[in-house]
Tab-separated table of C-alpha atoms and ligand atoms in Angstrom:
chain	number	residue	atom	x	y	z
A	1	MET	CA	59.128	-7.610	-81.138
A	2	ASN	CA	61.981	-5.493	-79.867
A	3	ARG	CA	62.093	-4.368	-76.283
A	4	PRO	CA	61.676	-0.560	-75.932
A	5	ALA	CA	64.802	1.376	-74.904
A	6	ASN	CA	63.017	2.289	-71.653
A	7	ASP	CA	61.405	-0.947	-70.448
A	8	THR	CA	61.184	0.094	-66.764
A	9	PHE	CA	57.379	-0.132	-66.861
A	10	LEU	CA	57.426	-3.690	-68.249
A	11	ARG	CA	60.025	-4.809	-65.707
A	12	ALA	CA	58.042	-3.315	-62.827
A	13	LEU	CA	54.892	-5.146	-63.987
A	14	LEU	CA	56.843	-8.400	-63.860
A	15	ARG	CA	58.273	-7.477	-60.431
A	16	GLN	CA	61.821	-7.316	-61.737
A	17	PRO	CA	64.294	-4.773	-60.321
A	18	THR	CA	64.079	-1.203	-61.647
A	19	GLU	CA	66.215	1.877	-60.926
A	20	TYR	CA	63.144	3.974	-60.120
A	21	ALA	CA	59.344	3.637	-60.064
A	22	PRO	CA	57.982	3.996	-63.615
A	23	VAL	CA	54.984	6.290	-64.033
A	24	TRP	CA	52.153	6.811	-66.486
A	25	LEU	CA	48.679	8.236	-65.842
A	26	MET	CA	45.238	6.994	-66.713
A	27	ARG	CA	43.756	9.533	-69.150
A	28	GLN	CA	47.193	11.062	-69.688
A	29	ALA	CA	45.962	12.054	-73.148
A	30	GLY	CA	42.823	14.082	-72.671
A	31	ARG	CA	41.012	17.282	-72.025
A	32	TYR	CA	43.400	18.805	-69.431
A	33	LEU	CA	45.915	19.265	-72.293
A	34	PRO	CA	45.288	22.341	-74.491
A	35	GLU	CA	46.912	20.569	-77.454
A	36	TYR	CA	44.408	17.712	-77.069
A	37	CYS	CA	41.488	20.173	-77.076
A	38	GLU	CA	42.980	21.772	-80.162
A	39	THR	CA	43.170	18.488	-82.096
A	40	ARG	CA	39.736	17.461	-80.846
A	41	LYS	CA	38.239	20.765	-82.041
A	42	ARG	CA	39.790	20.255	-85.456
A	43	VAL	CA	38.231	16.797	-85.763
A	44	GLY	CA	34.816	17.676	-84.358
A	45	SER	CA	33.797	14.648	-82.346
A	46	PHE	CA	35.564	12.298	-79.967
A	47	PRO	CA	34.500	9.104	-81.864
A	48	ASP	CA	35.931	10.610	-85.078
A	49	LEU	CA	39.196	11.251	-83.262
A	50	CYS	CA	39.360	7.589	-82.169
A	51	LYS	CA	38.525	6.451	-85.698
A	52	SER	CA	41.419	8.308	-87.297
A	53	PRO	CA	44.606	6.268	-86.668
A	54	SER	CA	46.930	9.198	-87.441
A	55	LEU	CA	45.095	11.617	-85.107
A	56	ALA	CA	44.748	8.957	-82.386
A	57	CYS	CA	48.512	8.505	-82.686
A	58	GLU	CA	49.066	12.255	-82.509
A	59	VAL	CA	47.115	12.679	-79.259
A	60	ALA	CA	48.585	9.523	-77.676
A	61	LEU	CA	52.021	11.107	-78.079
A	62	GLN	CA	51.085	14.565	-76.787
A	63	PRO	CA	51.635	13.822	-73.064
A	64	LEU	CA	54.961	12.124	-73.866
A	65	ALA	CA	56.219	15.296	-75.524
A	66	ARG	CA	55.570	17.199	-72.288
A	67	TYR	CA	56.459	14.733	-69.535
A	68	ARG	CA	59.048	12.007	-68.861
A	69	LEU	CA	56.389	9.273	-68.854
A	70	ASP	CA	57.456	5.637	-68.890
A	71	ALA	CA	54.615	4.316	-71.058
A	72	ALA	CA	52.185	5.432	-73.725
A	73	ILE	CA	48.588	4.262	-73.828
A	74	LEU	CA	46.692	3.647	-77.023
A	75	PHE	CA	44.306	6.507	-77.667
A	76	SER	CA	40.861	4.955	-77.969
A	77	ASP	CA	37.938	4.168	-75.704
A	78	ILE	CA	36.475	1.102	-74.018
A	79	LEU	CA	33.181	1.747	-75.848
A	80	THR	CA	34.606	0.975	-79.301
A	81	VAL	CA	33.636	-2.674	-78.719
A	82	PRO	CA	29.880	-2.203	-78.117
A	83	ASP	CA	29.893	0.353	-80.930
A	84	ALA	CA	31.305	-2.343	-83.234
A	85	MET	CA	28.535	-4.668	-81.994
A	86	GLY	CA	26.092	-2.249	-83.608
A	87	LEU	CA	24.787	-0.330	-80.573
A	88	GLY	CA	25.523	3.098	-82.084
A	89	LEU	CA	27.861	5.086	-79.795
A	90	TYR	CA	27.490	8.845	-79.522
A	91	PHE	CA	28.379	11.464	-76.928
A	92	SER	CA	25.847	13.815	-75.367
A	93	GLU	CA	26.601	16.686	-72.969
A	94	LYS	CA	26.397	14.208	-70.112
A	95	GLY	CA	28.706	11.566	-71.569
A	96	PRO	CA	28.616	8.386	-73.664
A	97	CYS	CA	25.242	7.087	-74.940
A	98	PHE	CA	24.036	4.288	-77.199
A	99	GLU	CA	21.330	4.700	-79.822
A	100	ARG	CA	20.278	1.064	-79.406
A	101	PRO	CA	20.838	0.023	-75.781
A	102	LEU	CA	20.293	-3.625	-74.875
A	103	ARG	CA	16.842	-3.729	-73.370
A	104	GLU	CA	15.014	-6.535	-75.193
A	105	GLU	CA	15.676	-10.229	-74.790
A	106	ARG	CA	15.773	-10.569	-78.568
A	107	ALA	CA	18.548	-7.984	-78.954
A	108	ILE	CA	20.533	-9.680	-76.206
A	109	ARG	CA	20.193	-13.074	-77.897
A	110	ASP	CA	21.284	-11.543	-81.213
A	111	LEU	CA	24.396	-9.885	-79.777
A	112	ALA	CA	27.476	-11.082	-81.681
A	113	VAL	CA	31.257	-10.856	-81.297
A	114	PRO	CA	32.709	-8.244	-83.694
A	115	ASP	CA	35.698	-9.127	-85.860
A	116	PRO	CA	38.636	-7.079	-84.510
A	117	HIS	CA	39.946	-6.822	-88.068
A	118	GLY	CA	36.519	-5.765	-89.396
A	119	PRO	CA	34.692	-2.859	-87.711
A	120	LEU	CA	37.555	-2.449	-85.207
A	121	ARG	CA	40.276	-2.340	-87.829
A	122	TYR	CA	40.856	1.361	-87.074
A	123	VAL	CA	41.952	0.481	-83.538
A	124	MET	CA	44.540	-1.991	-84.833
A	125	ASP	CA	45.748	0.650	-87.304
A	126	ALA	CA	46.082	3.140	-84.427
A	127	VAL	CA	48.169	0.561	-82.520
A	128	THR	CA	50.461	0.018	-85.513
A	129	GLU	CA	50.835	3.709	-86.149
A	130	THR	CA	51.423	4.679	-82.499
A	131	ARG	CA	53.921	1.870	-82.026
A	132	ARG	CA	55.811	3.043	-85.099
A	133	ALA	CA	55.788	6.678	-83.939
A	134	LEU	CA	57.119	5.690	-80.502
A	135	ALA	CA	60.143	4.302	-82.363
A	136	GLY	CA	61.186	1.954	-79.583
A	137	SER	CA	61.244	4.649	-76.872
A	138	VAL	CA	58.682	3.454	-74.292
A	139	PRO	CA	56.130	0.608	-74.192
A	140	LEU	CA	52.625	0.976	-75.609
A	141	ILE	CA	49.695	-0.153	-73.452
A	142	GLY	CA	46.616	-1.672	-75.081
A	143	PHE	CA	43.324	-1.833	-73.204
A	144	ALA	CA	39.674	-2.826	-73.111
A	145	GLY	CA	36.725	-2.493	-70.752
A	146	SER	CA	35.786	-5.420	-68.526
A	147	PRO	CA	32.706	-7.346	-69.676
A	148	PHE	CA	30.728	-6.017	-66.717
A	149	THR	CA	31.736	-2.362	-67.193
A	150	LEU	CA	30.880	-2.583	-70.887
A	151	ALA	CA	27.507	-4.109	-69.978
A	152	CYS	CA	26.795	-1.117	-67.690
A	153	TYR	CA	26.969	1.208	-70.698
A	154	MET	CA	25.304	-1.246	-73.106
A	155	VAL	CA	22.206	-1.828	-70.973
A	156	GLU	CA	21.781	1.685	-69.547
A	157	GLY	CA	22.518	3.469	-72.832
A	158	GLU	CA	22.978	6.833	-71.103
A	159	PRO	CA	24.926	8.221	-68.125
A	160	GLY	CA	23.513	8.945	-64.700
A	161	SER	CA	21.268	5.967	-63.980
A	162	GLU	CA	23.552	4.332	-61.376
A	163	PHE	CA	23.125	1.143	-63.391
A	164	ALA	CA	19.607	0.496	-62.115
A	165	ARG	CA	18.518	-1.399	-65.233
A	166	LEU	CA	21.533	-3.712	-65.335
A	167	LYS	CA	21.411	-4.362	-61.597
A	168	THR	CA	17.703	-5.176	-61.781
A	169	MET	CA	18.438	-7.584	-64.627
A	170	ILE	CA	21.145	-9.250	-62.514
A	171	TYR	CA	18.529	-10.201	-59.930
A	172	ASP	CA	15.546	-10.849	-62.246
A	173	ARG	CA	17.166	-12.320	-65.352
A	174	PRO	CA	20.726	-13.411	-64.541
A	175	ASP	CA	20.613	-15.679	-67.620
A	176	LEU	CA	20.374	-12.627	-69.888
A	177	VAL	CA	23.186	-10.843	-68.077
A	178	HIS	CA	25.386	-13.932	-68.418
A	179	ARG	CA	24.590	-14.016	-72.121
A	180	ILE	CA	25.792	-10.384	-72.512
A	181	LEU	CA	28.862	-10.990	-70.374
A	182	SER	CA	29.991	-14.108	-72.174
A	183	THR	CA	29.660	-12.368	-75.541
A	184	ASN	CA	31.602	-9.394	-74.144
A	185	ALA	CA	34.305	-11.666	-72.725
A	186	GLU	CA	34.802	-13.365	-76.068
A	187	ALA	CA	34.792	-10.005	-77.880
A	188	VAL	CA	37.344	-8.495	-75.474
A	189	THR	CA	39.621	-11.553	-75.672
A	190	GLU	CA	39.725	-11.344	-79.462
A	191	TYR	CA	40.073	-7.561	-79.379
A	192	LEU	CA	43.005	-7.598	-76.937
A	193	ASN	CA	44.713	-10.442	-78.790
A	194	ALA	CA	44.439	-8.437	-82.009
A	195	GLN	CA	45.975	-5.425	-80.211
A	196	ILE	CA	48.822	-7.671	-79.004
A	197	GLU	CA	49.375	-8.966	-82.535
A	198	SER	CA	49.390	-5.363	-83.767
A	199	GLY	CA	52.168	-4.476	-81.321
A	200	VAL	CA	51.065	-3.435	-77.796
A	201	HIS	CA	53.560	-4.404	-75.064
A	202	ALA	CA	51.080	-4.783	-72.186
A	203	VAL	CA	47.308	-4.821	-71.739
A	204	MET	CA	44.960	-3.387	-69.149
A	205	LEU	CA	41.353	-4.285	-68.319
A	206	PHE	CA	39.323	-1.346	-67.014
A	207	ASP	CA	36.630	-2.549	-64.626
A	208	SER	CA	35.544	0.962	-63.740
A	209	TRP	CA	32.158	0.001	-62.299
A	210	GLY	CA	32.791	-3.466	-60.779
A	211	GLY	CA	32.940	-1.795	-57.366
A	212	CYS	CA	29.191	-1.071	-57.476
A	213	LEU	CA	28.434	-4.786	-57.047
A	214	SER	CA	27.952	-6.853	-53.908
A	215	GLU	CA	30.806	-9.216	-53.133
A	216	ALA	CA	28.948	-12.248	-54.460
A	217	ALA	CA	27.736	-10.432	-57.576
A	218	TYR	CA	31.236	-9.066	-58.239
A	219	ARG	CA	32.630	-12.592	-58.186
A	220	GLU	CA	29.919	-13.961	-60.477
A	221	PHE	CA	29.301	-11.055	-62.878
A	222	SER	CA	32.647	-9.312	-63.111
A	223	LEU	CA	35.658	-11.248	-61.846
A	224	ALA	CA	34.679	-14.575	-63.447
A	225	TYR	CA	34.603	-12.980	-66.889
A	226	MET	CA	37.901	-11.133	-66.436
A	227	ARG	CA	39.445	-14.455	-65.410
A	228	ARG	CA	38.054	-15.985	-68.601
A	229	ILE	CA	39.629	-13.225	-70.707
A	230	LEU	CA	43.009	-13.542	-68.993
A	231	GLY	CA	42.910	-17.299	-69.641
A	232	GLY	CA	42.460	-16.633	-73.365
A	233	LEU	CA	45.080	-13.919	-73.890
A	234	ILE	CA	48.294	-14.335	-75.836
A	235	ARG	CA	50.830	-14.351	-73.001
A	236	GLU	CA	54.031	-14.133	-75.002
A	237	ARG	CA	55.048	-12.570	-78.260
A	238	ASP	CA	58.477	-13.030	-79.817
A	239	GLY	CA	59.685	-14.566	-76.577
A	240	GLN	CA	58.558	-11.592	-74.423
A	241	ARG	CA	55.787	-11.832	-71.841
A	242	ILE	CA	52.862	-9.484	-72.423
A	243	PRO	CA	51.947	-8.377	-68.895
A	244	SER	CA	48.305	-7.758	-67.991
A	245	ILE	CA	46.844	-5.287	-65.495
A	246	VAL	CA	43.369	-5.529	-63.957
A	247	PHE	CA	41.826	-2.410	-62.443
A	248	THR	CA	38.567	-2.693	-60.533
A	249	LYS	CA	37.682	0.736	-59.214
A	250	GLY	CA	36.293	0.183	-55.719
A	251	GLY	CA	37.777	-3.336	-55.588
A	252	GLY	CA	39.965	-2.775	-52.512
A	253	LEU	CA	37.994	-5.231	-50.385
A	254	TRP	CA	38.588	-8.070	-52.847
A	255	LEU	CA	42.281	-7.705	-53.654
A	256	GLU	CA	43.253	-11.289	-52.821
A	257	GLU	CA	40.657	-12.710	-55.167
A	258	ILE	CA	41.465	-10.272	-57.954
A	259	ALA	CA	45.191	-11.003	-57.567
A	260	ALA	CA	44.434	-14.682	-58.212
A	261	CYS	CA	42.573	-14.066	-61.498
A	262	GLY	CA	45.609	-14.552	-63.739
A	263	CYS	CA	46.822	-10.942	-64.076
A	264	ASP	CA	50.397	-9.749	-63.553
A	265	ALA	CA	49.425	-6.485	-61.885
A	266	LEU	CA	46.548	-4.926	-59.949
A	267	GLY	CA	45.400	-1.362	-60.452
A	268	LEU	CA	44.460	0.355	-57.182
A	269	ASP	CA	42.150	3.306	-56.727
A	270	TRP	CA	42.946	5.805	-53.941
A	271	THR	CA	40.655	4.372	-51.261
A	272	ILE	CA	43.169	1.783	-50.112
A	273	GLY	CA	46.740	2.309	-48.887
A	274	ILE	CA	49.290	0.885	-51.299
A	275	GLY	CA	51.438	-0.400	-48.414
A	276	ALA	CA	48.523	-2.380	-46.998
A	277	ALA	CA	47.697	-3.681	-50.491
A	278	ARG	CA	51.301	-4.751	-50.939
A	279	ARG	CA	51.254	-6.672	-47.673
A	280	ARG	CA	48.106	-8.471	-48.828
A	281	VAL	CA	49.042	-9.371	-52.419
A	282	GLY	CA	52.488	-7.963	-53.232
A	283	GLU	CA	54.139	-11.371	-53.381
A	284	ARG	CA	51.815	-12.415	-56.184
A	285	VAL	CA	51.289	-9.372	-58.387
A	286	ALA	CA	52.729	-5.951	-59.093
A	287	LEU	CA	50.694	-2.910	-58.020
A	288	GLN	CA	49.745	0.120	-60.069
A	289	GLY	CA	48.382	3.294	-58.519
A	290	ASN	CA	47.197	4.936	-56.323
A	291	LEU	CA	47.384	8.706	-55.877
A	292	ASP	CA	44.029	10.481	-55.537
A	293	PRO	CA	43.602	12.371	-58.857
A	294	SER	CA	42.349	15.398	-56.854
A	295	VAL	CA	45.890	15.876	-55.510
A	296	LEU	CA	46.796	17.204	-58.963
A	297	LEU	CA	44.363	20.086	-58.423
A	298	ALA	CA	46.287	21.192	-55.306
A	299	SER	CA	49.535	23.182	-55.010
A	300	PRO	CA	52.908	21.826	-56.202
A	301	ASP	CA	54.008	21.463	-52.556
A	302	ALA	CA	50.989	19.288	-51.819
A	303	ILE	CA	51.636	17.238	-54.972
A	304	ILE	CA	55.253	16.590	-53.939
A	305	ARG	CA	54.215	15.653	-50.391
A	306	GLU	CA	51.392	13.315	-51.425
A	307	THR	CA	53.433	11.669	-54.197
A	308	ARG	CA	56.278	10.964	-51.783
A	309	ALA	CA	53.765	9.592	-49.291
A	310	VAL	CA	52.554	6.967	-51.805
A	311	LEU	CA	56.157	5.972	-52.587
A	312	ASP	CA	57.023	5.792	-48.868
A	313	ASP	CA	53.891	3.769	-48.179
A	314	PHE	CA	54.791	1.259	-50.897
A	315	GLY	CA	58.175	0.983	-49.168
A	316	ALA	CA	61.514	-0.634	-49.934
A	317	PRO	CA	62.992	-2.272	-51.965
A	318	GLY	CA	60.492	-0.983	-54.448
A	319	THR	CA	60.127	-3.609	-57.146
A	320	GLY	CA	56.676	-4.226	-58.532
A	321	HIS	CA	55.340	-0.658	-58.286
A	322	VAL	CA	54.048	1.260	-61.269
A	323	PHE	CA	53.122	4.757	-60.135
A	324	ASN	CA	49.767	6.015	-61.405
A	325	LEU	CA	46.690	7.834	-60.184
A	326	GLY	CA	43.797	5.955	-58.599
A	327	HIS	CA	41.623	6.989	-61.574
A	328	GLY	CA	41.917	9.218	-64.619
A	329	VAL	CA	43.436	12.715	-64.729
A	330	SER	CA	40.700	15.285	-64.130
A	331	ARG	CA	40.036	17.624	-67.035
A	332	PHE	CA	40.556	20.541	-64.634
A	333	THR	CA	44.174	19.570	-63.858
A	334	PRO	CA	46.714	22.329	-64.632
A	335	PRO	CA	49.153	20.675	-67.089
A	336	GLU	CA	52.233	21.961	-65.214
A	337	HIS	CA	51.106	20.038	-62.119
A	338	VAL	CA	51.566	16.770	-63.993
A	339	ALA	CA	55.237	17.627	-64.566
A	340	VAL	CA	55.683	18.097	-60.798
A	341	LEU	CA	54.181	14.662	-60.191
A	342	VAL	CA	56.227	12.829	-62.841
A	343	ASP	CA	59.516	14.431	-61.783
A	344	THR	CA	58.841	13.724	-58.113
A	345	VAL	CA	58.123	10.050	-58.813
A	346	HIS	CA	61.360	9.619	-60.734
A	347	ASP	CA	63.653	11.602	-58.440
A	348	TYR	CA	62.272	10.484	-55.101
A	349	SER	CA	61.898	6.781	-55.993
A	350	ARG	CA	65.463	6.745	-57.323
A	351	ARG	CA	66.652	8.226	-54.048
A	352	LEU	CA	64.726	5.636	-52.026
A	353	ARG	CA	66.417	2.832	-53.958
A	354	GLU	CA	69.869	4.314	-53.420
A	355	LYS	CA	69.400	4.428	-49.647
B	401	1CP	O1	37.269	14.711	-75.896
B	401	1CP	C1	36.306	14.242	-75.248
B	401	1CP	O2	35.282	14.895	-74.988
B	401	1CP	C2	36.362	12.809	-74.827
B	401	1CP	C3	36.889	12.552	-73.487
B	401	1CP	C4	37.394	11.122	-73.495
B	401	1CP	C5	38.734	10.705	-73.615
B	401	1CP	C6	39.947	11.585	-73.769
B	401	1CP	C7	36.600	9.940	-73.436
B	401	1CP	C8	35.118	9.870	-73.375
B	401	1CP	N1	37.436	8.851	-73.521
B	401	1CP	C9	38.743	9.263	-73.648
B	401	1CP	C10	39.943	8.425	-73.854
B	401	1CP	C11	40.103	7.189	-73.082
B	401	1CP	N2	39.114	6.503	-72.406
B	401	1CP	C12	41.321	6.451	-72.943
B	401	1CP	C13	42.644	6.727	-73.665
B	401	1CP	C14	43.332	7.961	-73.226
B	401	1CP	C15	44.268	7.872	-72.058
B	401	1CP	O3	44.051	7.120	-71.091
B	401	1CP	O4	45.256	8.619	-72.132
B	401	1CP	C16	41.041	5.364	-72.105
B	401	1CP	C17	42.021	4.314	-71.600
B	401	1CP	C18	39.645	5.415	-71.791
B	401	1CP	C19	38.953	4.390	-71.020
B	401	1CP	C20	37.546	4.601	-70.591
B	401	1CP	N3	36.510	5.176	-71.277
B	401	1CP	C21	37.019	4.108	-69.376
B	401	1CP	C22	37.811	3.313	-68.372
B	401	1CP	C23	38.635	4.185	-67.491
B	401	1CP	C24	37.840	5.074	-66.561
B	401	1CP	O5	37.943	6.306	-66.740
B	401	1CP	O6	37.146	4.559	-65.682
B	401	1CP	C25	35.659	4.441	-69.328
B	401	1CP	C26	34.689	4.144	-68.207
B	401	1CP	C27	35.333	5.119	-70.532
B	401	1CP	C28	33.991	5.637	-70.954
B	401	1CP	C29	34.020	7.071	-71.265
B	401	1CP	N4	34.640	7.588	-72.355
B	401	1CP	C30	34.546	8.957	-72.356
B	401	1CP	C31	33.781	9.337	-71.220
B	401	1CP	C32	33.417	10.735	-70.847
B	401	1CP	C33	33.465	8.150	-70.555
B	401	1CP	C34	32.589	8.028	-69.323
B	401	1CP	C35	33.403	7.810	-68.071
B	401	1CP	C36	34.145	9.002	-67.597
B	401	1CP	O7	33.589	10.117	-67.603
B	401	1CP	O8	35.305	8.832	-67.111
């Protein structure tokens, strides 16, 4: 596996020196880009877009054609895994839904780990194709949902319930929740390892809803299973370490524990200062984040000011910082605002290092 020509992102994840802070954005390929909407319209549905390796590759590369980003992310979704488990993913006006949510004990007992080279073959093909199209320019990030975040969607089956069903099950039938989570953990481990074998340079676990749990429940129902996954991942390929990033949205209170789960980097949302996070865990892991995505809706002057503030807060000498948002790019973001952000990160972080 050859190192990409620009490996700044990989070096930053491993807390090695870099000339500037690398930057990529969660949801960098998505609905704020007119060219994405165009492709999506041509295909019809979002799941069909994910299931076509050549179109998934096309949209993954769209933001890289516009901006000087330091990494590409596989175009797919965290919900491909429960879909491959047979739950029947579809999208309504409100968001992702499952035709057969996990509500009965029987269905939970029958849940099985999907073969990543069977029903998820299209994801591995998208990895191969995207990696080939990148032609050694920048690294490709693979990803999956955390077992808990996947369970939120699998049990609720529709958006907007604030996870009432799953949280009730946690307190009434923790045995059933553990059964779902251990199946998910095994499925995600195999899925991410298959992505690594297909060519991704780094992997990220999205624990988007872990922050809705109490501290004790987070430890038992989310963190424990992410730790299990990290323990089962391929850590090196062709002599190169495959760095891993864990992002628990709303996990700011638990950074020390998350930093000890076996990941190389922590994703931060915008509710915690990156300087304070660095003082707490920066000797152990790299940090990725943490600009409020709403900043991108504001004026270019505000974007420059707030971007510099995150870089200043992280502080010198600047190793171990991957610049990102604290969550995904909003679909209402003007595309030219993203260019302001990316250029500011590169230029200002380079200047800080030269001081
Ligand atoms: O075109 C459309 O209507 C679909 C919009 C869309 C897109 C572009 C969805 C539906 N998913 C995606 C792509 C996606 N999702 C990527 C790859 C693109 C990139 O990052 O550039 C990734 C990494 C995800 C991950 C994902 N999907 C998460 C974790 C990150 C997060 O946002 O918290 C979650 C929770 C999902 C579920 C999901 N998929 C789509 C929606 C609308 C949702 C519900 C959550 C949400 O609204 O953010």
